[in-house]
Coordinates of C-alpha atoms and ligand atoms in Angstrom, one line a residue:
M1 CA 3.7 3.3 26.6
K2 CA 2.5 5.7 23.6
R3 CA -0.9 6.1 22.6
A4 CA -2.0 6.4 18.9
L5 CA -5.5 7.2 17.3
I6 CA -6.0 6.1 13.8
T7 CA -8.9 7.3 11.7
G8 CA -9.7 4.8 8.9
I9 CA -8.7 2.0 10.8
S10 CA -11.1 -0.5 9.2
G11 CA -9.5 0.6 6.0
Q12 CA -6.4 -1.0 4.1
D13 CA -3.7 1.3 5.5
G14 CA -5.4 1.4 8.9
S15 CA -5.3 -2.2 9.5
Y16 CA -1.6 -2.4 8.5
L17 CA -0.8 0.6 10.6
A18 CA -2.5 -0.9 13.7
E19 CA -0.6 -4.0 13.2
F20 CA 2.7 -2.3 12.9
L21 CA 2.2 -0.1 15.9
L22 CA 1.2 -3.0 17.9
S23 CA 4.2 -5.0 17.0
L24 CA 6.5 -2.2 18.3
S25 CA 8.1 -2.7 21.8
Q26 CA 10.4 0.2 22.1
P27 CA 8.0 2.2 22.5
A28 CA 5.1 0.1 22.9
Y29 CA 1.7 1.5 21.7
E30 CA -1.7 1.4 22.7
V31 CA -3.8 1.7 19.6
H32 CA -7.0 3.3 19.3
G33 CA -9.2 3.4 16.2
L34 CA -12.2 5.5 15.1
V35 CA -15.0 3.4 13.5
R36 CA -18.2 4.5 11.9
R37 CA -21.6 2.7 12.8
S38 CA -23.0 0.7 10.0
S39 CA -25.8 -1.8 9.7
S40 CA -23.6 -4.8 9.3
L41 CA -19.9 -5.1 10.7
N42 CA -17.1 -4.1 8.5
R43 CA -14.0 -5.3 10.5
Q44 CA -12.6 -8.0 8.3
R45 CA -9.2 -6.4 8.1
I46 CA -8.8 -5.8 11.8
D47 CA -10.5 -8.8 13.4
H48 CA -7.2 -10.6 13.5
L49 CA -6.0 -8.0 15.8
F50 CA -8.5 -8.8 18.4
K51 CA -7.5 -12.5 18.2
R52 CA -3.6 -11.9 18.7
D53 CA -1.8 -12.5 22.0
Q54 CA -3.6 -11.2 25.0
D55 CA -1.1 -8.3 25.5
A56 CA -1.8 -7.0 22.0
H57 CA -5.5 -7.4 22.4
D58 CA -5.5 -5.4 25.6
R59 CA -3.9 -2.6 23.8
F60 CA -6.2 -2.4 20.8
H61 CA -9.5 -0.4 21.3
L62 CA -12.2 0.9 18.9
H63 CA -14.5 3.9 19.2
Y64 CA -17.6 5.2 17.4
A65 CA -17.0 8.6 15.9
D66 CA -17.1 10.2 12.4
L67 CA -15.0 12.7 10.3
A68 CA -18.4 14.4 9.5
D69 CA -19.2 15.0 13.1
A70 CA -16.9 17.4 14.8
S71 CA -18.2 16.9 18.4
S72 CA -17.6 13.3 18.1
L73 CA -13.9 13.9 17.3
S74 CA -13.3 16.6 20.0
S75 CA -14.8 14.3 22.7
L76 CA -12.6 11.4 21.7
M77 CA -9.6 13.7 21.6
E78 CA -10.4 14.8 25.2
Q79 CA -11.2 11.4 26.2
L80 CA -8.0 9.6 24.9
R81 CA -5.5 12.4 24.9
P82 CA -3.3 10.6 22.3
D83 CA 0.4 11.2 21.6
E84 CA 0.0 10.6 17.9
V85 CA -2.9 11.1 15.4
Y86 CA -3.1 9.4 12.2
N87 CA -5.8 10.6 9.8
L88 CA -6.4 8.0 7.2
G89 CA -10.2 8.1 7.1
A90 CA -11.7 9.2 3.7
Q91 CA -14.1 8.4 0.9
S92 CA -10.9 7.4 -0.8
H93 CA -12.3 6.2 -4.3
V94 CA -11.4 8.6 -7.0
R95 CA -14.3 7.5 -9.4
V96 CA -16.8 7.7 -6.7
S97 CA -15.9 11.2 -5.9
F98 CA -17.1 12.3 -9.1
D99 CA -20.6 10.9 -8.2
Q100 CA -20.6 12.2 -4.6
P101 CA -18.4 15.4 -4.7
L102 CA -19.9 17.2 -1.8
Y103 CA -19.7 14.2 0.6
T104 CA -16.3 13.4 -0.5
S105 CA -15.2 17.2 0.1
D106 CA -17.0 17.0 3.5
V107 CA -15.1 14.0 4.8
V108 CA -11.9 14.3 3.0
G109 CA -11.4 18.2 3.3
L110 CA -13.4 19.4 5.9
G111 CA -13.1 16.2 8.0
T112 CA -9.4 16.7 8.3
L113 CA -10.1 20.4 9.5
R114 CA -12.4 19.1 12.3
L115 CA -9.8 16.8 13.4
L116 CA -7.0 19.5 13.2
E117 CA -9.2 21.7 15.4
A118 CA -9.6 18.9 17.9
V119 CA -5.9 18.3 17.8
R120 CA -5.1 22.0 18.3
Q121 CA -7.4 22.5 21.3
L122 CA -5.6 19.3 23.0
N123 CA -2.0 20.4 21.9
R124 CA -2.4 23.5 24.2
T125 CA -2.0 21.3 27.2
Q126 CA 0.2 18.5 25.7
L127 CA 2.3 17.7 22.3
V128 CA 0.0 15.8 19.8
K129 CA 1.7 14.9 16.7
F130 CA -0.4 14.6 13.6
Y131 CA -0.1 12.6 10.5
Q132 CA -2.4 13.5 7.3
A133 CA -2.7 10.9 4.6
S134 CA -2.3 13.1 1.4
S135 CA -2.3 11.9 -1.9
S136 CA -0.3 11.6 -5.3
E137 CA -3.7 12.4 -6.7
M138 CA -3.1 16.0 -5.8
F139 CA -0.2 16.2 -8.7
G140 CA -2.9 15.2 -11.0
S141 CA -1.9 16.4 -14.6
A142 CA 1.4 17.6 -13.5
P143 CA 4.1 16.0 -15.8
P144 CA 6.2 13.1 -14.0
P145 CA 8.3 12.5 -12.0
Q146 CA 6.4 14.2 -9.3
G147 CA 8.3 15.5 -6.1
L148 CA 8.0 17.9 -3.2
D149 CA 8.7 20.8 -5.7
T150 CA 6.1 19.8 -8.3
P151 CA 3.0 22.2 -8.6
F152 CA -0.3 20.5 -7.9
H153 CA -2.9 20.2 -10.4
P154 CA -5.9 18.0 -9.0
R155 CA -8.1 16.4 -11.5
S156 CA -11.1 15.1 -9.3
P157 CA -13.3 16.0 -6.5
Y158 CA -11.2 13.8 -4.2
A159 CA -7.9 15.3 -5.3
C160 CA -9.1 18.8 -4.8
A161 CA -10.4 17.8 -1.2
K162 CA -7.2 16.2 -0.5
L163 CA -5.2 19.3 -1.4
Y164 CA -7.3 21.4 0.8
A165 CA -6.6 19.1 3.7
H166 CA -2.9 19.2 2.8
W167 CA -2.7 23.0 2.9
Q168 CA -4.8 22.8 6.1
T169 CA -2.2 20.6 7.7
V170 CA 0.7 22.8 6.5
N171 CA -1.0 26.0 7.7
Y172 CA -1.8 24.4 11.2
R173 CA 2.1 23.7 11.3
E174 CA 2.9 27.1 10.5
A175 CA 0.2 29.0 12.3
Y176 CA 0.1 27.2 15.5
G177 CA 3.3 25.3 15.5
L178 CA 1.5 21.8 15.5
F179 CA 3.7 18.9 14.8
A180 CA 1.8 18.1 11.7
C181 CA 3.0 16.2 8.8
S182 CA 1.7 15.4 5.2
G183 CA 2.8 12.3 3.7
I184 CA 2.0 12.5 0.0
L185 CA 1.7 8.7 -0.8
F186 CA 1.7 7.4 -4.3
N187 CA -0.7 4.3 -4.9
H188 CA 0.1 1.4 -2.4
E189 CA -1.8 -2.0 -2.7
S190 CA -2.1 -5.2 -1.0
P191 CA -4.3 -8.4 -0.4
R192 CA -6.3 -6.1 1.8
R193 CA -6.9 -3.5 -1.0
G194 CA -10.6 -2.7 -1.6
E195 CA -12.2 -4.7 -4.4
S196 CA -13.1 -1.9 -6.6
F197 CA -9.6 -0.4 -7.0
V198 CA -7.9 -1.5 -10.1
T199 CA -5.1 -3.8 -8.8
R200 CA -7.5 -5.6 -6.6
K201 CA -10.0 -6.0 -9.4
V202 CA -7.5 -7.4 -11.8
T203 CA -6.2 -10.2 -9.2
L204 CA -9.6 -10.9 -8.0
G205 CA -11.0 -11.1 -11.6
A206 CA -7.9 -13.3 -12.9
A207 CA -8.0 -15.7 -10.2
R208 CA -11.9 -16.3 -10.4
I209 CA -11.5 -16.7 -14.4
K210 CA -8.6 -19.3 -13.5
E211 CA -10.9 -21.2 -11.1
G212 CA -14.1 -21.0 -13.7
L213 CA -16.2 -18.6 -11.6
Q214 CA -16.1 -15.7 -13.8
R215 CA -15.8 -15.5 -17.7
K216 CA -14.7 -11.9 -18.3
L217 CA -13.3 -8.7 -16.8
V218 CA -14.8 -5.3 -17.6
M219 CA -12.3 -2.4 -17.2
G220 CA -12.0 1.3 -18.0
N221 CA -8.7 3.0 -19.2
L222 CA -5.8 0.6 -19.4
D223 CA -3.1 3.1 -20.4
A224 CA -3.1 5.1 -17.1
K225 CA 0.3 4.5 -15.3
R226 CA 0.8 4.5 -11.5
D227 CA 3.7 4.1 -9.1
W228 CA 2.4 1.0 -7.3
G229 CA 3.9 -0.2 -4.0
F230 CA 3.0 -2.5 -1.1
A231 CA 0.9 -0.8 1.5
G232 CA 2.8 -2.7 4.5
D233 CA 5.9 -0.8 3.4
Y234 CA 4.0 2.7 3.4
V235 CA 2.5 2.6 6.8
R236 CA 6.0 2.4 8.2
A237 CA 7.0 5.7 6.5
M238 CA 3.9 7.4 8.2
W239 CA 5.2 6.3 11.6
M240 CA 8.8 7.3 10.6
M241 CA 7.5 10.8 9.7
L242 CA 6.2 11.3 13.5
Q243 CA 9.4 10.1 15.0
Q244 CA 11.5 12.8 13.4
D245 CA 12.7 16.0 15.5
E246 CA 10.8 18.4 13.1
P247 CA 7.6 17.9 11.2
G248 CA 7.5 18.0 7.6
D249 CA 5.9 16.7 4.3
Y250 CA 7.3 13.8 2.4
V251 CA 6.8 11.9 -1.0
V252 CA 6.4 8.4 -0.5
A253 CA 6.7 6.1 -3.7
T254 CA 8.8 3.4 -5.2
G255 CA 10.2 5.6 -8.3
E256 CA 8.8 3.2 -10.8
T257 CA 5.7 3.3 -12.9
H258 CA 3.6 0.7 -14.7
S259 CA 0.4 0.7 -16.8
V260 CA -2.8 -1.1 -15.9
R261 CA -2.2 -2.9 -19.1
E262 CA 1.2 -4.0 -17.6
F263 CA -0.4 -5.0 -14.4
L264 CA -2.9 -7.2 -16.2
E265 CA -0.3 -8.9 -18.3
V266 CA 1.8 -9.7 -15.1
A267 CA -1.4 -10.9 -13.0
F268 CA -2.9 -13.1 -15.9
S269 CA 0.5 -14.5 -17.0
Y270 CA 1.0 -15.4 -13.5
L271 CA -1.8 -17.9 -14.0
D272 CA -0.8 -18.7 -17.4
L273 CA -3.6 -16.8 -18.8
D274 CA -3.4 -14.1 -21.7
Y275 CA -5.5 -11.2 -20.3
R276 CA -6.6 -10.1 -23.8
D277 CA -8.8 -13.2 -24.1
Y278 CA -10.8 -11.9 -21.1
V279 CA -10.7 -8.1 -20.8
E280 CA -13.6 -5.9 -22.1
F281 CA -14.0 -2.3 -22.1
D282 CA -16.9 -0.3 -20.4
P283 CA -16.8 3.9 -20.4
K284 CA -18.5 3.6 -17.1
Y285 CA -15.1 2.6 -15.6
T286 CA -13.4 5.9 -17.0
R287 CA -13.3 9.2 -15.2
P288 CA -14.5 12.6 -16.6
S289 CA -10.8 13.7 -16.0
E290 CA -8.0 11.2 -15.8
V291 CA -4.6 11.1 -14.2
D292 CA -2.5 9.7 -17.0
V293 CA 1.0 9.2 -15.3
L294 CA 2.0 9.1 -11.7
L295 CA 5.8 8.5 -10.9
G296 CA 6.9 9.4 -7.5
D297 CA 10.3 11.0 -6.4
P298 CA 10.8 9.8 -2.8
I299 CA 14.3 11.1 -2.3
K300 CA 13.5 13.2 1.0
A301 CA 11.9 10.0 2.4
R302 CA 15.0 7.9 1.7
E303 CA 17.5 10.5 2.8
V304 CA 15.7 11.9 5.8
L305 CA 13.7 8.9 7.1
G306 CA 15.9 6.2 5.6
W307 CA 12.8 4.7 4.2
R308 CA 12.6 2.6 1.0
A309 CA 10.0 0.3 -0.5
E310 CA 10.9 -3.5 -0.1
V311 CA 8.2 -5.0 -2.1
D312 CA 8.8 -4.6 -6.0
F313 CA 6.2 -4.6 -8.5
P314 CA 6.4 -8.3 -9.6
S315 CA 6.3 -9.4 -5.9
L316 CA 3.4 -7.2 -5.1
V317 CA 1.2 -8.7 -8.2
Q318 CA 2.4 -12.2 -7.0
M319 CA 1.3 -11.7 -3.4
M320 CA -2.1 -10.4 -4.3
I321 CA -2.7 -13.1 -7.0
E322 CA -1.7 -15.8 -4.6
H323 CA -4.0 -14.4 -2.1
D324 CA -6.8 -14.1 -4.4
L325 CA -6.3 -17.5 -5.9
E326 CA -6.7 -19.0 -2.6
L327 CA -9.9 -17.0 -2.1
A328 CA -11.4 -18.1 -5.4
R329 CA -10.5 -21.8 -4.6
R330 CA -12.4 -21.4 -1.2
E331 CA -15.3 -19.9 -3.1
K332 CA -15.3 -22.8 -5.5
Y333 CA -15.2 -25.3 -2.9
A334 CA -18.0 -23.7 -1.1
L335 CA -20.2 -23.5 -4.3
G336 CA -19.3 -27.3 -4.8
Y337 CA -20.4 -28.0 -1.3
Q338 CA -23.9 -26.1 -1.7
M339 CA -24.7 -28.0 -4.7
V340 CA -24.1 -31.7 -3.3
Ligands
LIG1 P1 -9.6 2.9 2.3 O1 -9.4 1.3 2.4 O2 -10.8 3.2 1.4 O3 -10.1 3.2 3.9 C1 -10.7 4.4 4.2 C2 -11.3 4.3 5.7 O4 -11.7 5.6 6.0 C3 -12.1 3.2 6.1 O5 -11.6 2.7 7.3 C4 -13.5 4.0 6.2 O6 -14.3 3.3 7.2 C5 -12.9 5.4 6.8 N1 -13.9 6.5 6.6 C6 -14.6 6.6 5.4 N2 -15.4 7.7 5.7 C7 -15.4 8.2 7.0 C8 -15.9 9.0 7.8 N3 -16.9 9.8 7.4 N4 -15.5 9.2 9.2 C9 -14.6 8.3 9.6 N5 -13.9 7.2 8.8 C10 -14.2 7.2 7.4 O7 -8.3 3.6 2.2 P2 -6.9 3.2 2.3 O8 -6.3 2.8 1.0 O9 -6.7 2.6 3.5 O10 -6.2 4.8 2.3 C11 -6.0 5.5 3.6 C12 -5.9 6.9 3.4 O11 -4.8 7.2 2.6 C13 -7.1 7.5 2.8 O12 -7.2 8.8 3.3 C14 -6.8 7.5 1.3 O13 -7.4 8.7 0.6 C15 -5.3 8.0 1.6 N6 -4.4 7.4 0.4 C16 -4.5 6.2 -0.1 C17 -3.6 5.7 -1.0 C18 -3.5 4.3 -1.5 O14 -3.0 4.1 -2.6 N7 -4.2 3.4 -0.9 C19 -2.5 6.8 -1.7 C20 -2.6 7.9 -1.0 C21 -3.4 8.5 0.0 P3 -15.4 2.3 6.6 O15 -14.6 1.0 6.8 O16 -16.6 2.4 7.8 O17 -15.8 2.5 5.2
LIG2 N1 -11.1 1.5 -10.1 C1 -10.8 1.3 -11.4 N2 -11.7 0.2 -12.0 N3 -9.9 1.9 -12.2 C2 -9.4 1.3 -13.3 C3 -10.3 0.5 -14.2 C4 -11.4 0.0 -13.4 O1 -12.0 -0.9 -13.9 N4 -10.0 0.4 -15.3 C5 -8.9 1.3 -15.5 N5 -8.7 1.9 -14.4 C6 -7.5 2.9 -13.9 C7 -8.2 4.3 -13.5 O2 -8.8 5.1 -14.6 C8 -7.1 4.9 -12.8 O3 -6.2 5.6 -14.1 C9 -6.1 3.8 -12.5 O4 -6.7 2.5 -13.1 C10 -6.1 3.5 -10.9 O5 -7.4 3.5 -10.4 P1 -7.8 3.1 -8.8 O6 -7.1 2.0 -8.6 O7 -8.9 3.3 -8.7 O8 -6.9 4.2 -8.0 P2 -6.6 5.7 -8.2 O9 -5.1 6.0 -8.8 O10 -7.7 6.5 -9.1 O11 -6.7 6.3 -6.7 C11 -6.0 5.3 -5.7 O12 -4.6 6.0 -5.6 C12 -4.6 7.3 -5.0 C13 -3.0 7.8 -4.9 O13 -2.4 8.1 -6.1 C14 -6.7 5.5 -4.3 O14 -6.3 4.7 -3.4 C15 -6.9 7.0 -3.9 O15 -7.4 7.1 -2.5 C16 -5.2 7.3 -3.7 O16 -5.3 8.8 -3.2

């Protein structure tokens, strides 16, 4: 039985990764997740993992700690002695990082260093493999396509902090021989995506408009282009990186790019709606410096890991729209029920 520790387990990727690891049998995994204390519970994405079969339930555990608190990280590491550590915890919203640059840098940048230090201490007595959730935002304004040889040019406090964390990961590998991998993942989405990221904002908004629960959708820059894949595919790549003989860095992407406008078109037309009748612009949703085009070159992930994205762009939009339409219908039904 292998033991994995996941930071950010309550987030989109953490929930898919935990689900994936618990589904493996050769080897089987015990999955430990780091959660922050909050005044109300925030476990919607992982609740179902406790309700699975008894065996999976017994192999799934949560612990209170915080990436801002080094002592909580080293205690947890010492207590659990994991074989694999996946660092997915982050203040992950790019726009918000302009409002909270210091907090974002602390959690995303220094938080990674705190965790790496805790891993390094443990690695003196046992092998601990480390995965860092790096981001295509680190490429920023570098012209597409972006691959492992593309020079980084970050455009937000979030991206700068991710770049710091990326280089710390590389340096811990080179300086201390740590089995540390940096996965430079391009945007990946799902029905579990946070509601303020653009894809989910669009699919939730379109579904609520279709059901008469909302009249318009207020958006920012529709010309930005992203390489969007499905989160469930991307967590497999994280695990694959840690199963290789040698640690390394990888770009994980679909190799296709689409604009926010195209996402709107496909999502609304799935519901027989024209997005132009509903979308309005508000500059508050733009960023002081934008990343115009992201398009990844995942050749190493394909050739070394044998990984490829299985869900294509139209299927991703459809999956998210169908999920959010069901949510909107339930919301409408609940409203009607209250009015009776
Ligand atoms: P997400 O849904 O925003 O989840 C972030 C997770 O980090 C949540 O579980 C959150 O906990 C946790 N967290 C925040 N601050 C923390 C702290 N101080 N200490 C411990 N945990 C903390 O993000 P995601 O989309 O799953 O992304 C996972 C990771 O991949 C992130 O590092 C993100 O930056 C990176 N990434 C994402 C993408 C993408 O397209 N999704 C692409 C490239 C890289 P709460 O639930 O308590 O808030
Ligand atoms: N969030 C948001 N809301 N974005 C909007 C809106 C809006 O109303 N209107 C237009 N956009 C544009 C943004 O300006 C950006 O160019 C694009 O939509 C995508 O925005 P997000 O979905 O917020 O994602 P992101 O690309 O900034 O960051 C995500 O992907 C990164 C990987 O490239 C996050 O998941 C990051 O954590 C991740 O590292």
